């Protein structure tokens, strides 16, 4: 990741900021027995971020990472609450 942040620039000539996110196993099982539960399938819309959650303890850590990284942005855990 460090190579990317030092070697490449955004179209606005700024360094890229990379946000590491945990990718927990589905019920402790990785493929092919389980699925990867990813928090990267988020959507930025109308000043907020919609982040998928899975009802596991790692959900809150992922939401905290988003909240810290995008300080001025509202972070919603579920589309059902909007």
mmCIF file of N, CA, C and O in Angstrom:
data_model
loop_
_atom_site.group_PDB
_atom_site.id
_atom_site.type_symbol
_atom_site.label_atom_id
_atom_site.label_comp_id
_atom_site.label_asym_id
_atom_site.label_seq_id
_atom_site.Cartn_x
_atom_site.Cartn_y
_atom_site.Cartn_z
ATOM 1 N N UNK A 1 0.819 -1.188 0.000
ATOM 2 C CA UNK A 1 0.000 0.000 0.000
ATOM 3 C C UNK A 1 0.865 1.255 0.000
ATOM 4 O O UNK A 1 0.487 2.246 -0.614
ATOM 5 N N UNK A 2 1.963 1.197 0.678
ATOM 6 C CA UNK A 2 2.832 2.371 0.750
ATOM 7 C C UNK A 2 3.351 2.754 -0.634
ATOM 8 O O UNK A 2 3.458 3.933 -0.965
ATOM 9 N N UNK A 3 3.676 1.761 -1.454
ATOM 10 C CA UNK A 3 4.146 2.043 -2.813
ATOM 11 C C UNK A 3 3.096 2.815 -3.604
ATOM 12 O O UNK A 3 3.397 3.760 -4.321
ATOM 13 N N UNK A 4 1.843 2.433 -3.456
ATOM 14 C CA UNK A 4 0.763 3.113 -4.179
ATOM 15 C C UNK A 4 0.641 4.557 -3.720
ATOM 16 O O UNK A 4 0.519 5.468 -4.529
ATOM 17 N N UNK A 5 0.683 4.782 -2.418
ATOM 18 C CA UNK A 5 0.518 6.145 -1.915
ATOM 19 C C UNK A 5 1.685 7.041 -2.294
ATOM 20 O O UNK A 5 1.516 8.251 -2.414
ATOM 21 N N UNK A 6 2.867 6.472 -2.487
ATOM 22 C CA UNK A 6 4.031 7.285 -2.853
ATOM 23 C C UNK A 6 4.213 7.420 -4.358
ATOM 24 O O UNK A 6 4.716 8.424 -4.837
ATOM 25 N N UNK A 7 3.802 6.427 -5.101
ATOM 26 C CA UNK A 7 4.078 6.402 -6.540
ATOM 27 C C UNK A 7 2.950 7.001 -7.379
ATOM 28 O O UNK A 7 3.211 7.573 -8.431
ATOM 29 N N UNK A 8 1.719 6.897 -6.942
ATOM 30 C CA UNK A 8 0.582 7.337 -7.760
ATOM 31 C C UNK A 8 -0.109 8.530 -7.126
ATOM 32 O O UNK A 8 -0.108 8.705 -5.909
ATOM 33 N N UNK A 9 -0.724 9.355 -7.967
ATOM 34 C CA UNK A 9 -1.427 10.547 -7.513
ATOM 35 C C UNK A 9 -2.844 10.549 -8.076
ATOM 36 O O UNK A 9 -3.108 9.958 -9.112
ATOM 37 N N UNK A 10 -3.737 11.242 -7.395
ATOM 38 C CA UNK A 10 -5.099 11.384 -7.887
ATOM 39 C C UNK A 10 -5.102 12.346 -9.066
ATOM 40 O O UNK A 10 -4.107 13.038 -9.313
ATOM 41 N N UNK A 11 -6.204 12.430 -9.807
ATOM 42 C CA UNK A 11 -6.290 13.413 -10.890
ATOM 43 C C UNK A 11 -6.122 14.859 -10.391
ATOM 44 O O UNK A 11 -5.837 15.756 -11.178
ATOM 45 N N UNK A 12 -6.274 15.074 -9.080
ATOM 46 C CA UNK A 12 -6.097 16.397 -8.485
ATOM 47 C C UNK A 12 -4.688 16.574 -7.922
ATOM 48 O O UNK A 12 -4.429 17.477 -7.134
ATOM 49 N N UNK A 13 -3.782 15.664 -8.311
ATOM 50 C CA UNK A 13 -2.375 15.681 -7.906
ATOM 51 C C UNK A 13 -2.187 15.574 -6.391
ATOM 52 O O UNK A 13 -1.303 16.171 -5.807
ATOM 53 N N UNK A 14 -3.019 14.795 -5.762
ATOM 54 C CA UNK A 14 -2.902 14.509 -4.337
ATOM 55 C C UNK A 14 -2.536 13.037 -4.166
ATOM 56 O O UNK A 14 -2.907 12.207 -4.995
ATOM 57 N N UNK A 15 -1.878 12.680 -3.084
ATOM 58 C CA UNK A 15 -1.606 11.252 -2.856
ATOM 59 C C UNK A 15 -2.902 10.514 -2.517
ATOM 60 O O UNK A 15 -3.815 11.088 -1.930
ATOM 61 N N UNK A 16 -2.972 9.273 -2.918
ATOM 62 C CA UNK A 16 -4.135 8.453 -2.576
ATOM 63 C C UNK A 16 -4.110 8.146 -1.082
ATOM 64 O O UNK A 16 -3.060 7.939 -0.484
ATOM 65 N N UNK A 17 -5.269 8.110 -0.475
ATOM 66 C CA UNK A 17 -5.431 7.682 0.914
ATOM 67 C C UNK A 17 -6.098 6.310 0.875
ATOM 68 O O UNK A 17 -7.171 6.153 0.311
ATOM 69 N N UNK A 18 -5.468 5.334 1.469
ATOM 70 C CA UNK A 18 -5.992 3.969 1.445
ATOM 71 C C UNK A 18 -6.539 3.631 2.828
ATOM 72 O O UNK A 18 -5.857 3.794 3.838
ATOM 73 N N UNK A 19 -7.778 3.172 2.848
ATOM 74 C CA UNK A 19 -8.452 2.842 4.091
ATOM 75 C C UNK A 19 -8.514 1.318 4.234
ATOM 76 O O UNK A 19 -9.277 0.657 3.542
ATOM 77 N N UNK A 20 -7.709 0.733 5.131
ATOM 78 C CA UNK A 20 -7.783 -0.717 5.317
ATOM 79 C C UNK A 20 -9.046 -1.103 6.086
ATOM 80 O O UNK A 20 -9.412 -0.458 7.065
ATOM 81 N N UNK A 21 -9.708 -2.127 5.604
ATOM 82 C CA UNK A 21 -10.920 -2.646 6.244
ATOM 83 C C UNK A 21 -10.776 -4.142 6.458
ATOM 84 O O UNK A 21 -10.257 -4.857 5.602
ATOM 85 N N UNK A 22 -11.267 -4.599 7.584
ATOM 86 C CA UNK A 22 -11.260 -6.031 7.878
ATOM 87 C C UNK A 22 -12.226 -6.753 6.932
ATOM 88 O O UNK A 22 -13.231 -6.195 6.490
ATOM 89 N N UNK A 23 -11.901 -7.991 6.602
ATOM 90 C CA UNK A 23 -12.772 -8.809 5.767
ATOM 91 C C UNK A 23 -12.996 -10.132 6.492
ATOM 92 O O UNK A 23 -12.310 -11.130 6.257
ATOM 93 N N UNK A 24 -13.954 -10.155 7.435
ATOM 94 C CA UNK A 24 -14.143 -11.353 8.260
ATOM 95 C C UNK A 24 -14.713 -12.527 7.477
ATOM 96 O O UNK A 24 -15.350 -12.359 6.441
ATOM 97 N N UNK A 25 -14.483 -13.701 8.020
ATOM 98 C CA UNK A 25 -15.018 -14.923 7.419
ATOM 99 C C UNK A 25 -16.495 -15.075 7.762
ATOM 100 O O UNK A 25 -16.961 -14.615 8.792
ATOM 101 N N UNK A 26 -17.216 -15.725 6.895
ATOM 102 C CA UNK A 26 -18.635 -16.008 7.099
ATOM 103 C C UNK A 26 -18.756 -17.191 8.049
ATOM 104 O O UNK A 26 -18.415 -18.323 7.702
ATOM 105 N N UNK A 27 -19.216 -16.938 9.284
ATOM 106 C CA UNK A 27 -19.324 -17.978 10.322
ATOM 107 C C UNK A 27 -18.008 -18.722 10.529
ATOM 108 O O UNK A 27 -17.991 -19.925 10.730
ATOM 109 N N UNK A 28 -16.895 -17.985 10.425
ATOM 110 C CA UNK A 28 -15.574 -18.573 10.625
ATOM 111 C C UNK A 28 -15.053 -19.371 9.443
ATOM 112 O O UNK A 28 -14.007 -19.979 9.525
ATOM 113 N N UNK A 29 -15.782 -19.385 8.327
ATOM 114 C CA UNK A 29 -15.389 -20.171 7.155
ATOM 115 C C UNK A 29 -15.090 -19.252 5.968
ATOM 116 O O UNK A 29 -15.899 -18.412 5.612
ATOM 117 N N UNK A 30 -13.917 -19.427 5.391
ATOM 118 C CA UNK A 30 -13.566 -18.704 4.165
ATOM 119 C C UNK A 30 -13.901 -19.587 2.957
ATOM 120 O O UNK A 30 -14.103 -20.786 3.095
ATOM 121 N N UNK A 31 -13.971 -18.993 1.762
ATOM 122 C CA UNK A 31 -14.277 -19.793 0.573
ATOM 123 C C UNK A 31 -13.327 -20.973 0.443
ATOM 124 O O UNK A 31 -12.181 -20.856 0.844
ATOM 125 N N UNK A 32 -13.796 -22.099 -0.049
ATOM 126 C CA UNK A 32 -15.075 -22.332 -0.702
ATOM 127 C C UNK A 32 -16.200 -22.723 0.258
ATOM 128 O O UNK A 32 -17.340 -22.853 -0.152
ATOM 129 N N UNK A 33 -15.916 -22.877 1.570
ATOM 130 C CA UNK A 33 -16.978 -23.282 2.507
ATOM 131 C C UNK A 33 -17.862 -22.107 2.942
ATOM 132 O O UNK A 33 -18.993 -22.292 3.348
ATOM 133 N N UNK A 34 -17.346 -20.902 2.903
ATOM 134 C CA UNK A 34 -18.098 -19.722 3.326
ATOM 135 C C UNK A 34 -17.864 -18.574 2.358
ATOM 136 O O UNK A 34 -17.271 -18.752 1.303
ATOM 137 N N UNK A 35 -18.308 -17.407 2.734
ATOM 138 C CA UNK A 35 -18.146 -16.226 1.893
ATOM 139 C C UNK A 35 -17.277 -15.200 2.604
ATOM 140 O O UNK A 35 -17.137 -15.220 3.820
ATOM 141 N N UNK A 36 -16.695 -14.291 1.828
ATOM 142 C CA UNK A 36 -16.027 -13.139 2.407
ATOM 143 C C UNK A 36 -17.089 -12.097 2.712
ATOM 144 O O UNK A 36 -17.928 -11.789 1.871
ATOM 145 N N UNK A 37 -17.080 -11.593 3.906
ATOM 146 C CA UNK A 37 -17.988 -10.518 4.280
ATOM 147 C C UNK A 37 -17.207 -9.219 4.112
ATOM 148 O O UNK A 37 -16.271 -8.955 4.846
ATOM 149 N N UNK A 38 -17.571 -8.439 3.127
ATOM 150 C CA UNK A 38 -16.791 -7.249 2.819
ATOM 151 C C UNK A 38 -17.575 -5.980 3.113
ATOM 152 O O UNK A 38 -18.782 -5.922 2.875
ATOM 153 N N UNK A 39 -16.870 -5.013 3.639
ATOM 154 C CA UNK A 39 -17.463 -3.711 3.939
ATOM 155 C C UNK A 39 -17.150 -2.694 2.840
ATOM 156 O O UNK A 39 -17.525 -1.544 2.947
ATOM 157 N N UNK A 40 -16.487 -3.130 1.799
ATOM 158 C CA UNK A 40 -16.097 -2.195 0.730
ATOM 159 C C UNK A 40 -17.224 -1.910 -0.254
ATOM 160 O O UNK A 40 -17.121 -0.984 -1.036
ATOM 161 N N UNK A 41 -18.278 -2.674 -0.217
ATOM 162 C CA UNK A 41 -19.414 -2.432 -1.122
ATOM 163 C C UNK A 41 -20.305 -1.331 -0.565
ATOM 164 O O UNK A 41 -21.498 -1.493 -0.389
ATOM 165 N N UNK A 42 -19.693 -0.207 -0.287
ATOM 166 C CA UNK A 42 -20.423 0.928 0.272
ATOM 167 C C UNK A 42 -20.831 1.873 -0.851
ATOM 168 O O UNK A 42 -20.301 1.815 -1.950
ATOM 169 N N UNK A 43 -21.771 2.742 -0.533
ATOM 170 C CA UNK A 43 -22.284 3.695 -1.507
ATOM 171 C C UNK A 43 -22.255 5.088 -0.889
ATOM 172 O O UNK A 43 -22.727 5.277 0.232
ATOM 173 N N UNK A 44 -21.690 6.042 -1.617
ATOM 174 C CA UNK A 44 -21.694 7.433 -1.195
ATOM 175 C C UNK A 44 -22.850 8.127 -1.913
ATOM 176 O O UNK A 44 -22.894 8.151 -3.141
ATOM 177 N N UNK A 45 -23.789 8.663 -1.151
ATOM 178 C CA UNK A 45 -24.954 9.305 -1.757
ATOM 179 C C UNK A 45 -25.492 10.394 -0.830
ATOM 180 O O UNK A 45 -25.635 10.179 0.376
ATOM 181 N N UNK A 46 -25.773 11.545 -1.398
ATOM 182 C CA UNK A 46 -26.378 12.658 -0.660
ATOM 183 C C UNK A 46 -25.701 12.957 0.674
ATOM 184 O O UNK A 46 -26.350 13.115 1.700
ATOM 185 N N UNK A 47 -24.386 13.017 0.681
ATOM 186 C CA UNK A 47 -23.653 13.379 1.887
ATOM 187 C C UNK A 47 -23.556 12.303 2.940
ATOM 188 O O UNK A 47 -23.214 12.581 4.087
ATOM 189 N N UNK A 48 -23.851 11.073 2.595
ATOM 190 C CA UNK A 48 -23.722 9.977 3.564
ATOM 191 C C UNK A 48 -23.120 8.752 2.889
ATOM 192 O O UNK A 48 -23.025 8.682 1.676
ATOM 193 N N UNK A 49 -22.713 7.825 3.712
ATOM 194 C CA UNK A 49 -22.156 6.553 3.230
ATOM 195 C C UNK A 49 -23.057 5.437 3.738
ATOM 196 O O UNK A 49 -23.338 5.346 4.928
ATOM 197 N N UNK A 50 -23.504 4.595 2.827
ATOM 198 C CA UNK A 50 -24.265 3.400 3.204
ATOM 199 C C UNK A 50 -23.296 2.223 3.202
ATOM 200 O O UNK A 50 -22.660 1.950 2.196
ATOM 201 N N UNK A 51 -23.193 1.554 4.322
ATOM 202 C CA UNK A 51 -22.230 0.464 4.496
ATOM 203 C C UNK A 51 -22.983 -0.818 4.826
ATOM 204 O O UNK A 51 -23.830 -0.824 5.721
ATOM 205 N N UNK A 52 -22.681 -1.928 4.143
ATOM 206 C CA UNK A 52 -23.354 -3.184 4.488
ATOM 207 C C UNK A 52 -22.887 -3.689 5.849
ATOM 208 O O UNK A 52 -21.720 -3.548 6.204
ATOM 209 N N UNK A 53 -23.811 -4.231 6.613
ATOM 210 C CA UNK A 53 -23.462 -4.849 7.891
ATOM 211 C C UNK A 53 -23.996 -6.274 7.910
ATOM 212 O O UNK A 53 -24.887 -6.622 7.140
ATOM 213 N N UNK A 54 -23.440 -7.080 8.802
ATOM 214 C CA UNK A 54 -23.749 -8.511 8.809
ATOM 215 C C UNK A 54 -24.234 -9.028 10.159
ATOM 216 O O UNK A 54 -24.388 -10.223 10.344
ATOM 217 N N UNK A 55 -24.411 -8.137 11.128
ATOM 218 C CA UNK A 55 -24.871 -8.575 12.446
ATOM 219 C C UNK A 55 -23.806 -9.297 13.237
ATOM 220 O O UNK A 55 -24.110 -10.199 14.016
ATOM 221 N N UNK A 56 -22.539 -8.917 13.040
ATOM 222 C CA UNK A 56 -21.415 -9.540 13.749
ATOM 223 C C UNK A 56 -20.620 -8.437 14.463
ATOM 224 O O UNK A 56 -20.765 -7.254 14.137
ATOM 225 N N UNK A 57 -19.780 -8.810 15.434
ATOM 226 C CA UNK A 57 -19.030 -7.798 16.189
ATOM 227 C C UNK A 57 -18.140 -6.899 15.315
ATOM 228 O O UNK A 57 -17.941 -5.737 15.642
ATOM 229 N N UNK A 58 -17.634 -7.395 14.206
ATOM 230 C CA UNK A 58 -16.757 -6.607 13.343
ATOM 231 C C UNK A 58 -17.487 -5.457 12.649
ATOM 232 O O UNK A 58 -16.861 -4.534 12.144
ATOM 233 N N UNK A 59 -18.818 -5.496 12.612
ATOM 234 C CA UNK A 59 -19.594 -4.425 11.971
ATOM 235 C C UNK A 59 -19.254 -3.060 12.555
ATOM 236 O O UNK A 59 -19.013 -2.097 11.821
ATOM 237 N N UNK A 60 -19.244 -2.964 13.865
ATOM 238 C CA UNK A 60 -19.005 -1.662 14.511
ATOM 239 C C UNK A 60 -17.594 -1.153 14.230
ATOM 240 O O UNK A 60 -17.393 0.045 14.034
ATOM 241 N N UNK A 61 -16.617 -2.044 14.183
ATOM 242 C CA UNK A 61 -15.252 -1.630 13.869
ATOM 243 C C UNK A 61 -15.169 -1.074 12.446
ATOM 244 O O UNK A 61 -14.492 -0.071 12.195
ATOM 245 N N UNK A 62 -15.861 -1.701 11.511
ATOM 246 C CA UNK A 62 -15.870 -1.219 10.125
ATOM 247 C C UNK A 62 -16.544 0.150 10.047
ATOM 248 O O UNK A 62 -16.048 1.063 9.370
ATOM 249 N N UNK A 63 -17.665 0.315 10.737
ATOM 250 C CA UNK A 63 -18.352 1.607 10.748
ATOM 251 C C UNK A 63 -17.479 2.676 11.392
ATOM 252 O O UNK A 63 -17.425 3.814 10.911
ATOM 253 N N UNK A 64 -16.764 2.341 12.456
ATOM 254 C CA UNK A 64 -15.860 3.293 13.088
ATOM 255 C C UNK A 64 -14.740 3.704 12.137
ATOM 256 O O UNK A 64 -14.331 4.866 12.114
ATOM 257 N N UNK A 65 -14.241 2.750 11.353
ATOM 258 C CA UNK A 65 -13.204 3.070 10.374
ATOM 259 C C UNK A 65 -13.735 4.071 9.355
ATOM 260 O O UNK A 65 -13.070 5.063 9.046
ATOM 261 N N UNK A 66 -14.926 3.836 8.836
ATOM 262 C CA UNK A 66 -15.535 4.782 7.898
ATOM 263 C C UNK A 66 -15.734 6.150 8.549
ATOM 264 O O UNK A 66 -15.444 7.185 7.956
ATOM 265 N N UNK A 67 -16.244 6.165 9.772
ATOM 266 C CA UNK A 67 -16.497 7.436 10.460
ATOM 267 C C UNK A 67 -15.212 8.218 10.690
ATOM 268 O O UNK A 67 -15.189 9.436 10.597
ATOM 269 N N UNK A 68 -14.136 7.521 11.006
ATOM 270 C CA UNK A 68 -12.850 8.178 11.233
ATOM 271 C C UNK A 68 -12.257 8.687 9.926
ATOM 272 O O UNK A 68 -11.760 9.801 9.845
ATOM 273 N N UNK A 69 -12.307 7.863 8.900
ATOM 274 C CA UNK A 69 -11.688 8.209 7.618
ATOM 275 C C UNK A 69 -12.421 9.346 6.923
ATOM 276 O O UNK A 69 -11.809 10.220 6.335
ATOM 277 N N UNK A 70 -13.747 9.337 6.970
ATOM 278 C CA UNK A 70 -14.568 10.376 6.340
ATOM 279 C C UNK A 70 -15.251 11.174 7.447
ATOM 280 O O UNK A 70 -16.460 11.079 7.653
ATOM 281 N N UNK A 71 -14.505 11.988 8.137
ATOM 282 C CA UNK A 71 -14.971 12.680 9.345
ATOM 283 C C UNK A 71 -16.255 13.473 9.160
ATOM 284 O O UNK A 71 -17.099 13.506 10.028
ATOM 285 N N UNK A 72 -16.400 14.145 8.051
ATOM 286 C CA UNK A 72 -17.545 15.038 7.874
ATOM 287 C C UNK A 72 -18.748 14.346 7.245
ATOM 288 O O UNK A 72 -19.736 14.981 6.937
ATOM 289 N N UNK A 73 -18.656 13.054 7.051
ATOM 290 C CA UNK A 73 -19.710 12.327 6.346
ATOM 291 C C UNK A 73 -20.524 11.479 7.311
ATOM 292 O O UNK A 73 -19.980 10.817 8.184
ATOM 293 N N UNK A 74 -21.845 11.497 7.130
ATOM 294 C CA UNK A 74 -22.729 10.642 7.928
ATOM 295 C C UNK A 74 -22.587 9.200 7.444
ATOM 296 O O UNK A 74 -22.584 8.925 6.252
ATOM 297 N N UNK A 75 -22.498 8.282 8.354
ATOM 298 C CA UNK A 75 -22.313 6.864 8.023
ATOM 299 C C UNK A 75 -23.501 6.081 8.526
ATOM 300 O O UNK A 75 -23.770 6.047 9.725
ATOM 301 N N UNK A 76 -24.227 5.481 7.609
ATOM 302 C CA UNK A 76 -25.409 4.687 7.953
ATOM 303 C C UNK A 76 -25.096 3.202 7.779
ATOM 304 O O UNK A 76 -24.476 2.812 6.806
ATOM 305 N N UNK A 77 -25.576 2.407 8.712
ATOM 306 C CA UNK A 77 -25.296 0.985 8.682
ATOM 307 C C UNK A 77 -26.292 0.205 7.854
ATOM 308 O O UNK A 77 -26.000 -0.865 7.378
ATOM 309 N N UNK A 78 -27.475 0.740 7.689
ATOM 310 C CA UNK A 78 -28.501 -0.024 7.002
ATOM 311 C C UNK A 78 -29.372 0.902 6.160
ATOM 312 O O UNK A 78 -29.756 1.973 6.614
ATOM 313 N N UNK A 79 -29.690 0.472 4.984
ATOM 314 C CA UNK A 79 -30.584 1.249 4.126
ATOM 315 C C UNK A 79 -31.996 1.272 4.693
ATOM 316 O O UNK A 79 -32.771 2.170 4.371
ATOM 317 N N UNK A 80 -32.358 0.338 5.526
ATOM 318 C CA UNK A 80 -33.706 0.243 6.059
ATOM 319 C C UNK A 80 -34.049 1.412 6.985
ATOM 320 O O UNK A 80 -35.207 1.732 7.179
ATOM 321 N N UNK A 81 -33.030 2.051 7.562
ATOM 322 C CA UNK A 81 -33.272 3.142 8.502
ATOM 323 C C UNK A 81 -33.420 4.496 7.820
ATOM 324 O O UNK A 81 -33.691 5.485 8.472
ATOM 325 N N UNK A 82 -33.253 4.548 6.533
ATOM 326 C CA UNK A 82 -33.316 5.838 5.807
ATOM 327 C C UNK A 82 -34.694 6.051 5.221
ATOM 328 O O UNK A 82 -35.291 5.178 4.683
#
